[in-house]
Coordinates of C-alpha atoms and ligand atoms in Angstrom, one line a residue:
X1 CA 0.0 0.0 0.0
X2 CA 1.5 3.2 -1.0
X3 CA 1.8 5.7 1.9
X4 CA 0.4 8.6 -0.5
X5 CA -3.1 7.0 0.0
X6 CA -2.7 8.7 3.7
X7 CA -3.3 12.2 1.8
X8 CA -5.7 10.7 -0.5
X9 CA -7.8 9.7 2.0
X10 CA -7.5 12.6 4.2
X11 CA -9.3 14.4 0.9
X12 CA -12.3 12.1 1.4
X13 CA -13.2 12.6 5.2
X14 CA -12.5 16.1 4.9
X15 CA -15.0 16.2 1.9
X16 CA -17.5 14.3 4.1
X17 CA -17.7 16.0 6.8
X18 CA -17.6 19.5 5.6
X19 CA -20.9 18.4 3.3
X20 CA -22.4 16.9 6.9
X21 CA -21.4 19.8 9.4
X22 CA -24.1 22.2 7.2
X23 CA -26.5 20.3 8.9
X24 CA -25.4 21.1 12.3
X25 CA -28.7 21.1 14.8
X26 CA -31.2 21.7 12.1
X27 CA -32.9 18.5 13.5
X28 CA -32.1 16.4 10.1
X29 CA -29.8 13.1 10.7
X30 CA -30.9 11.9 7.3
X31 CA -30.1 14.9 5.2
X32 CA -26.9 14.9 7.1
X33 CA -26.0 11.2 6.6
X34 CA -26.9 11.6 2.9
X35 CA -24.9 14.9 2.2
X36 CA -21.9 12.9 4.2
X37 CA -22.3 9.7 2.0
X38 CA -22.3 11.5 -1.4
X39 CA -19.6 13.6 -1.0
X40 CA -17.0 10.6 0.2
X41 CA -18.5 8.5 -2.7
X42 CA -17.4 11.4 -5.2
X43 CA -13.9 11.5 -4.0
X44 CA -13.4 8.3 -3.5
X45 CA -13.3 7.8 -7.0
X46 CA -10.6 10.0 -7.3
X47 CA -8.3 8.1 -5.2
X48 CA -5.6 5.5 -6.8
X49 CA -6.5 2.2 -5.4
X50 CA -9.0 -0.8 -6.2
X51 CA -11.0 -0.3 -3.4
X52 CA -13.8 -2.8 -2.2
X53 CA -16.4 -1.7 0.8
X54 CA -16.6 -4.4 3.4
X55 CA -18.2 -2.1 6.0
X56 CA -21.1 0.5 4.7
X57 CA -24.0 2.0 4.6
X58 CA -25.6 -1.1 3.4
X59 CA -26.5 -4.4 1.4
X60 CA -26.3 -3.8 -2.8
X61 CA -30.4 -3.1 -2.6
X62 CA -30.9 -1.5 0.4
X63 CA -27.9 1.6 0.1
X64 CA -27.6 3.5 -3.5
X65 CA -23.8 4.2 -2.5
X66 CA -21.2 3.0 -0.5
X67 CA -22.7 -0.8 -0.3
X68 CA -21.3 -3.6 1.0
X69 CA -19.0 -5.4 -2.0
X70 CA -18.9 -2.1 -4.4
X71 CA -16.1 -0.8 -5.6
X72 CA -14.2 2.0 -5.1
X73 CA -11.0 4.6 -6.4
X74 CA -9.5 4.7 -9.8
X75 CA -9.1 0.8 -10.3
X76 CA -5.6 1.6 -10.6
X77 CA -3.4 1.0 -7.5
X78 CA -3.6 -1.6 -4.6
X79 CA -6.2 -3.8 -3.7
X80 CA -7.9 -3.3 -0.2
X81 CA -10.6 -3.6 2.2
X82 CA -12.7 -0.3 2.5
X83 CA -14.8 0.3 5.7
X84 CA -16.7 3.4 6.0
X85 CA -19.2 5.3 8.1
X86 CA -19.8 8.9 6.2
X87 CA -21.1 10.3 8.9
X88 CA -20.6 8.6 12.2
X89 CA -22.9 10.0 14.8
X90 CA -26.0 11.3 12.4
X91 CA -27.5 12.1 15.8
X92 CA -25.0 14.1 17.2
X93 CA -24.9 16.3 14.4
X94 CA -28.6 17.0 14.2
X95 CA -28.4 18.1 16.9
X96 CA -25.6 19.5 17.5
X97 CA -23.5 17.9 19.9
X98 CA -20.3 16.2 20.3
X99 CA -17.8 14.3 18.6
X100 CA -19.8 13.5 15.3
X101 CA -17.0 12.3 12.1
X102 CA -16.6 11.9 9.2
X103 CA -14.0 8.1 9.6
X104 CA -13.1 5.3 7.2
X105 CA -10.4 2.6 7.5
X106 CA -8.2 1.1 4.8
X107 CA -6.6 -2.4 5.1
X108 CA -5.1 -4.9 2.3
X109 CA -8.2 -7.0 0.8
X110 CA -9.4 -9.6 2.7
X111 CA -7.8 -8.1 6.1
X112 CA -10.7 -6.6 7.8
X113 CA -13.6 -8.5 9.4
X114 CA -16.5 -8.1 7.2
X115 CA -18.7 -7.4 10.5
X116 CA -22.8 -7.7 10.1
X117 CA -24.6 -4.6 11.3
X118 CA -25.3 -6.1 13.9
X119 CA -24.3 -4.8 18.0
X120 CA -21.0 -5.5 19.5
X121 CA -19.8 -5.1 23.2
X122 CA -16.5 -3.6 23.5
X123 CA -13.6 -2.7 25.4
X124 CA -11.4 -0.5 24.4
X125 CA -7.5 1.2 25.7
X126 CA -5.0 2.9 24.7
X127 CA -1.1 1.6 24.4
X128 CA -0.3 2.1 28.2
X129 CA -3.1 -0.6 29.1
X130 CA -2.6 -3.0 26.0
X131 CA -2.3 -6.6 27.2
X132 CA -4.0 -6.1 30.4
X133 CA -7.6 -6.1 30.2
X134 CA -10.0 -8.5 29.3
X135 CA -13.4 -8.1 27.7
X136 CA -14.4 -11.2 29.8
X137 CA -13.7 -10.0 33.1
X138 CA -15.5 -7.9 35.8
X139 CA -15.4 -4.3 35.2
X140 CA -13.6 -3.4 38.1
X141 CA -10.9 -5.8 37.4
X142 CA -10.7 -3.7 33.8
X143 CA -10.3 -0.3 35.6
X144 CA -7.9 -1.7 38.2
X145 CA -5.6 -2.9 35.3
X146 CA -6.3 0.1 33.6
X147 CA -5.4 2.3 36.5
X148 CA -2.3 0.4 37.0
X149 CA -1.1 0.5 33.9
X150 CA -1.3 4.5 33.2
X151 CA -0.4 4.9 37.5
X152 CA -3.8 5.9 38.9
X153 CA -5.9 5.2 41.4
X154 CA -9.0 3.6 40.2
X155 CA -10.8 7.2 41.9
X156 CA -8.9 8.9 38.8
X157 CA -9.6 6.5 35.9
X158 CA -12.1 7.7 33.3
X159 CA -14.7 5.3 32.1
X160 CA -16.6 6.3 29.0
X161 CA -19.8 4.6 28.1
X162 CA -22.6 4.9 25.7
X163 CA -26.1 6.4 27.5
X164 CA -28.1 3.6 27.2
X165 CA -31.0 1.5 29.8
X166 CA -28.9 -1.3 28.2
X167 CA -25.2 -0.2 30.2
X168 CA -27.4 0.2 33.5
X169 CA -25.5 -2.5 34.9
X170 CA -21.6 -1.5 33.7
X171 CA -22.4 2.2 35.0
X172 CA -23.4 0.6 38.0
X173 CA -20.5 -1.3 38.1
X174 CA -18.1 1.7 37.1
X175 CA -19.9 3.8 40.1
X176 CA -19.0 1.1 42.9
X177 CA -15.8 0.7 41.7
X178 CA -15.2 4.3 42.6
X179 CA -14.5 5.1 38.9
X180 CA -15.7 8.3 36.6
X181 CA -17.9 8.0 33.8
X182 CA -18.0 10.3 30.8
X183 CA -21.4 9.4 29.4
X184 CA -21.9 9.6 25.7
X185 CA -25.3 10.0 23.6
X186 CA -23.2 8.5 20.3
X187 CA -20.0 8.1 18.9
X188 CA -18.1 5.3 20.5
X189 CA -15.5 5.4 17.5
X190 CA -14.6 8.7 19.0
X191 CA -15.2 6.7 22.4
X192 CA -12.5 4.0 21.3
X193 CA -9.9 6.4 19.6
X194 CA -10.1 8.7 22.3
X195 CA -8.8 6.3 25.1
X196 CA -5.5 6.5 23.2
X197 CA -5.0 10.1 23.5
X198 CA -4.1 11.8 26.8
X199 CA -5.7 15.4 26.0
X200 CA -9.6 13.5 26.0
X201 CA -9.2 12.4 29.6
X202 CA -10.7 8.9 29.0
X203 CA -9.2 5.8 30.0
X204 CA -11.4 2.8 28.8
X205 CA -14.1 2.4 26.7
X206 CA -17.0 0.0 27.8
X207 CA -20.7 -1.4 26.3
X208 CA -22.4 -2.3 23.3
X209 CA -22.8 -0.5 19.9
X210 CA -22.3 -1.3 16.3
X211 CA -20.4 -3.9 15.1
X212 CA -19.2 -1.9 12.1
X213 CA -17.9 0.6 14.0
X214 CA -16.0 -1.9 16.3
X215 CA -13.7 -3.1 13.1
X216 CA -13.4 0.7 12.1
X217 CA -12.2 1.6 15.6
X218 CA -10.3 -1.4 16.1
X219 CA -8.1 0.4 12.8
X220 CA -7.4 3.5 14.1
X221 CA -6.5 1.5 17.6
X222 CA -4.2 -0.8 15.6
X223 CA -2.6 2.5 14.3
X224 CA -2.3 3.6 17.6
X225 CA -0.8 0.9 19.5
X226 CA -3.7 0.2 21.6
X227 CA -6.3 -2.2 22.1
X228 CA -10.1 -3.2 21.4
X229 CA -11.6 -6.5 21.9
X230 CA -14.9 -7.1 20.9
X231 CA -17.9 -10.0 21.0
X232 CA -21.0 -10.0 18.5
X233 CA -24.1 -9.6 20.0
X234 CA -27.1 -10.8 18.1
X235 CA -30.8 -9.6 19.1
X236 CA -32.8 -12.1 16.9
X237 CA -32.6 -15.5 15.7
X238 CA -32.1 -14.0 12.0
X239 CA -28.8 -12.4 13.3
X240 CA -27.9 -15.3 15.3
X241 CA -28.6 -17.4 12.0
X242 CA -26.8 -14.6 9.9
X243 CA -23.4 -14.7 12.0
X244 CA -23.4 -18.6 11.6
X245 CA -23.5 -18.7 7.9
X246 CA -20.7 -15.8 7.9
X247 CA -18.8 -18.5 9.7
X248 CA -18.6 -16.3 12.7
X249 CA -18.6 -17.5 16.6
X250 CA -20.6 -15.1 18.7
X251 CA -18.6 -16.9 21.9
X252 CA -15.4 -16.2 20.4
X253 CA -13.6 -13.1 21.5
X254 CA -12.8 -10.9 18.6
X255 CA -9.0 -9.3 19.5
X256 CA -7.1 -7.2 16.7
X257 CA -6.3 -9.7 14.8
X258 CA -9.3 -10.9 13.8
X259 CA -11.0 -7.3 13.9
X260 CA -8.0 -6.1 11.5
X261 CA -5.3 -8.5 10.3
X262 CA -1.6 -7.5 9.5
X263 CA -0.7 -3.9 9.9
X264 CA -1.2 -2.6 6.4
X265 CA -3.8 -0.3 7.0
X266 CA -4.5 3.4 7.2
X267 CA -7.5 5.3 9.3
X268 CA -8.7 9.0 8.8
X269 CA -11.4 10.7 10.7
X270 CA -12.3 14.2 10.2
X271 CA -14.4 16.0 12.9
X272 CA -17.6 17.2 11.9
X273 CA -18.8 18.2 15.3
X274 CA -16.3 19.3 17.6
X275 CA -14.9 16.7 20.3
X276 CA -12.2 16.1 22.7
X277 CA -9.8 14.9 19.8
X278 CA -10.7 16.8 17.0
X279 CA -12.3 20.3 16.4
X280 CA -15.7 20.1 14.2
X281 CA -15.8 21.7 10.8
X282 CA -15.6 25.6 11.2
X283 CA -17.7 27.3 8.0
X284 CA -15.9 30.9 8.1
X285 CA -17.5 32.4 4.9
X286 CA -15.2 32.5 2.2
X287 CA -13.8 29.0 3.4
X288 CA -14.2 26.1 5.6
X289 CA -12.2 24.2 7.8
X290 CA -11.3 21.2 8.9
X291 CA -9.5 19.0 11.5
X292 CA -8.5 15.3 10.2
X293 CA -6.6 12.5 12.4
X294 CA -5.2 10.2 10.1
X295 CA -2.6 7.3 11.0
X296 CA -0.6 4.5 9.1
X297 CA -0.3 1.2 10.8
X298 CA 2.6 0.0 9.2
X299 CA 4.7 3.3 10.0
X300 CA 3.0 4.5 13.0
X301 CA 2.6 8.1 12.0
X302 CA -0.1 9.6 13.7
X303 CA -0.8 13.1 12.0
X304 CA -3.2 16.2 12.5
X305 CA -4.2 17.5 8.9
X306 CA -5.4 21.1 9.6
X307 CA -7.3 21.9 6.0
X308 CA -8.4 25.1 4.8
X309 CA -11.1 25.2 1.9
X310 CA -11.9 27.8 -0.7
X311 CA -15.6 27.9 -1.0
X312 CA -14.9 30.3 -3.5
X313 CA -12.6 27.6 -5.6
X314 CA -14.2 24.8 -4.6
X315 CA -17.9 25.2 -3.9
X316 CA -19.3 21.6 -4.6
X317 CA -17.7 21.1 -1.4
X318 CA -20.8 23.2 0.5
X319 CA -23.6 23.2 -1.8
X320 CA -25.8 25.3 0.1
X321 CA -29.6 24.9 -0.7
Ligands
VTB401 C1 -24.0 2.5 17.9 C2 -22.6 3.2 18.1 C3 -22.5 4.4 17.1 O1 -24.9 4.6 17.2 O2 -24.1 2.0 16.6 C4 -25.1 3.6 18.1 O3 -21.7 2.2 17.7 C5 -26.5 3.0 17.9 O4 -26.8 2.4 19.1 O5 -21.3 5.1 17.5 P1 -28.3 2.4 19.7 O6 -29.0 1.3 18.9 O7 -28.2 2.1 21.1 O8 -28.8 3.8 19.4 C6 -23.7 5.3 17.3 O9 -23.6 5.9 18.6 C7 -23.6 6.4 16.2 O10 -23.7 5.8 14.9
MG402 MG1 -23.4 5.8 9.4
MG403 MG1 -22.2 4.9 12.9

């Protein structure tokens, strides 16, 4: 994989979220997702690589872009793995609040876990705790090994969680081990990636949300040096049924290397809405910009792109109504 795709793919979150972040609190998560998906479709196929989507918005006939086995860039260039969500945290941006992006994750084909859309319980550190925690274990054991490894007390270590009746028991569990809890409406790839990043102030990521978004996380972990371990969580019999004839053991305990295999791969993530990592998409007039994270697994580079965009020279980039 050539490392230029880095910049390439930079182009394409950037392009995403600045479409999205026009959308900001104006109650519309649909017009929001859409304006996100379009945009990354169109420069993706600007990008030099033959590109297949193994995480999307979608099978062939239920999503008119960005589906599940279509292809993607130039057809010149290396084959890989595309996962994608255009606009992660629809909610968040209609109305307003934190940490929506724009993310996608890049790996050599056949590396990534093609992941049903379907829920997945998580667990999720940064480099300091990688090793030592265990998505089978009690909570407090977690935020003990957590607080050892970065040389806390347990009183210190911040837990952060999605808002749901369905973490009732983790949160309780978090509480009465004396830990702190950053609640979050949406958003736990921001939840995951942030855990590896000092400035955010959270520790460990805990509970049950998307599937896709575990293998996209698990990326930009990989990139990172930390960890996520995850476990499939089917609701139905359908799902249940669905996992099986994937060849997929809901028992099994998904670690990196089956999330994302090899460390060929590349993550970008470009803040729509502002968040602890990553400022949101500033719309200044005359231009716009934007704040992109985006790592290389392989080298270990960790960058913040900082991008300035002409509305003036490049207007498809906000089409305002
Ligand atoms: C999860 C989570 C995402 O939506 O998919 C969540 O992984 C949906 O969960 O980050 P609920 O069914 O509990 O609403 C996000 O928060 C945003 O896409
Ligand atoms: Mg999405
Ligand atoms: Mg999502």
């Amino acid at each position: 994989m050539e490392r230029s795709l880095s910049m390439e793919l930079v182009r394409v979150t950037e392009a995403a979220a600045i479409a999205s972040a026009k959308w900001m609190g104006r109650g519309l998560k649909i017009e929001a997702d859409d304006a996100a998906t379009t945009a990354m479709r169109n420069v993706f196929d600007t990008v030099p690589m033959r590109g297949v989507v193994v995480i999307g918005e979608g099978e062939m006939d239920e999503a008119p872009m960005l589906y599940i086995g279509e292809e993607l860039g130039t057809g010149q260039g290396p084959e890989v793995d595309v996962a994608v969500d255009p606009l992660e945290g629809t909610n968040i941006v209609a109305a307003g609040g934190w940490n929506a992006l724009a993310v996608l994750a890049i790996a050599d084909r056949g590396n990534l876990l093609n992941a049903p859309d379907m829920y997945m319980d998580k667990i999720a550190v940064g480099p300091e705790a990688v090793g030592k925690i265990d998505i089978n274990a009690p909570v407090i054991d977690n935020l003990r090994a957590v607080a050892k490894a970065k040389n806390k007390d347990i009183e210190d270590v911040v837990a952060t969680i999605l808002d749901r009746p369905r973490h009732k028991d983790i949160i309780d569990q978090i509480r009465a081990a004396g830990a702190r809890i950053k609640l979050i409406n949406d958003g736990d790839v921001a939840g995951a990636i942030n855990t590896a990043f000092e400035k955010t102030g959270v520790d460990i990521l805990f509970g049950t949300g998307g599937a896709p978004e575990g293998v996209i996380a698990a990326v930009g972990l990989k990139c990172l040096g930390g960890e996520l371990q995850g476990k499939l969580m089917p609701q139905t019999a359908e799902e249940a049924e669905r996992c099986i004839k994937m060849g997929l053991d809901v028992s099994k305990v998904l670690k990196m290397e089956d999330l994302v295999k090899g460390d060929d791969a590349i993550f970008a993530a470009t803040g729509v809405t502002d968040g602890e990592l990553l400022r949101g998409v500033q719309l200044k007039g005359g231009f716009a910009e934007s704040h992109t994270l985006v790592m290389r697994a392989k080298s270990g580079t960790v960058r913040f792109v900082e991008g300035r965009h002409s509305m003036k020279k490049k207007p498809n980039l906000v089409m305002h109504d």
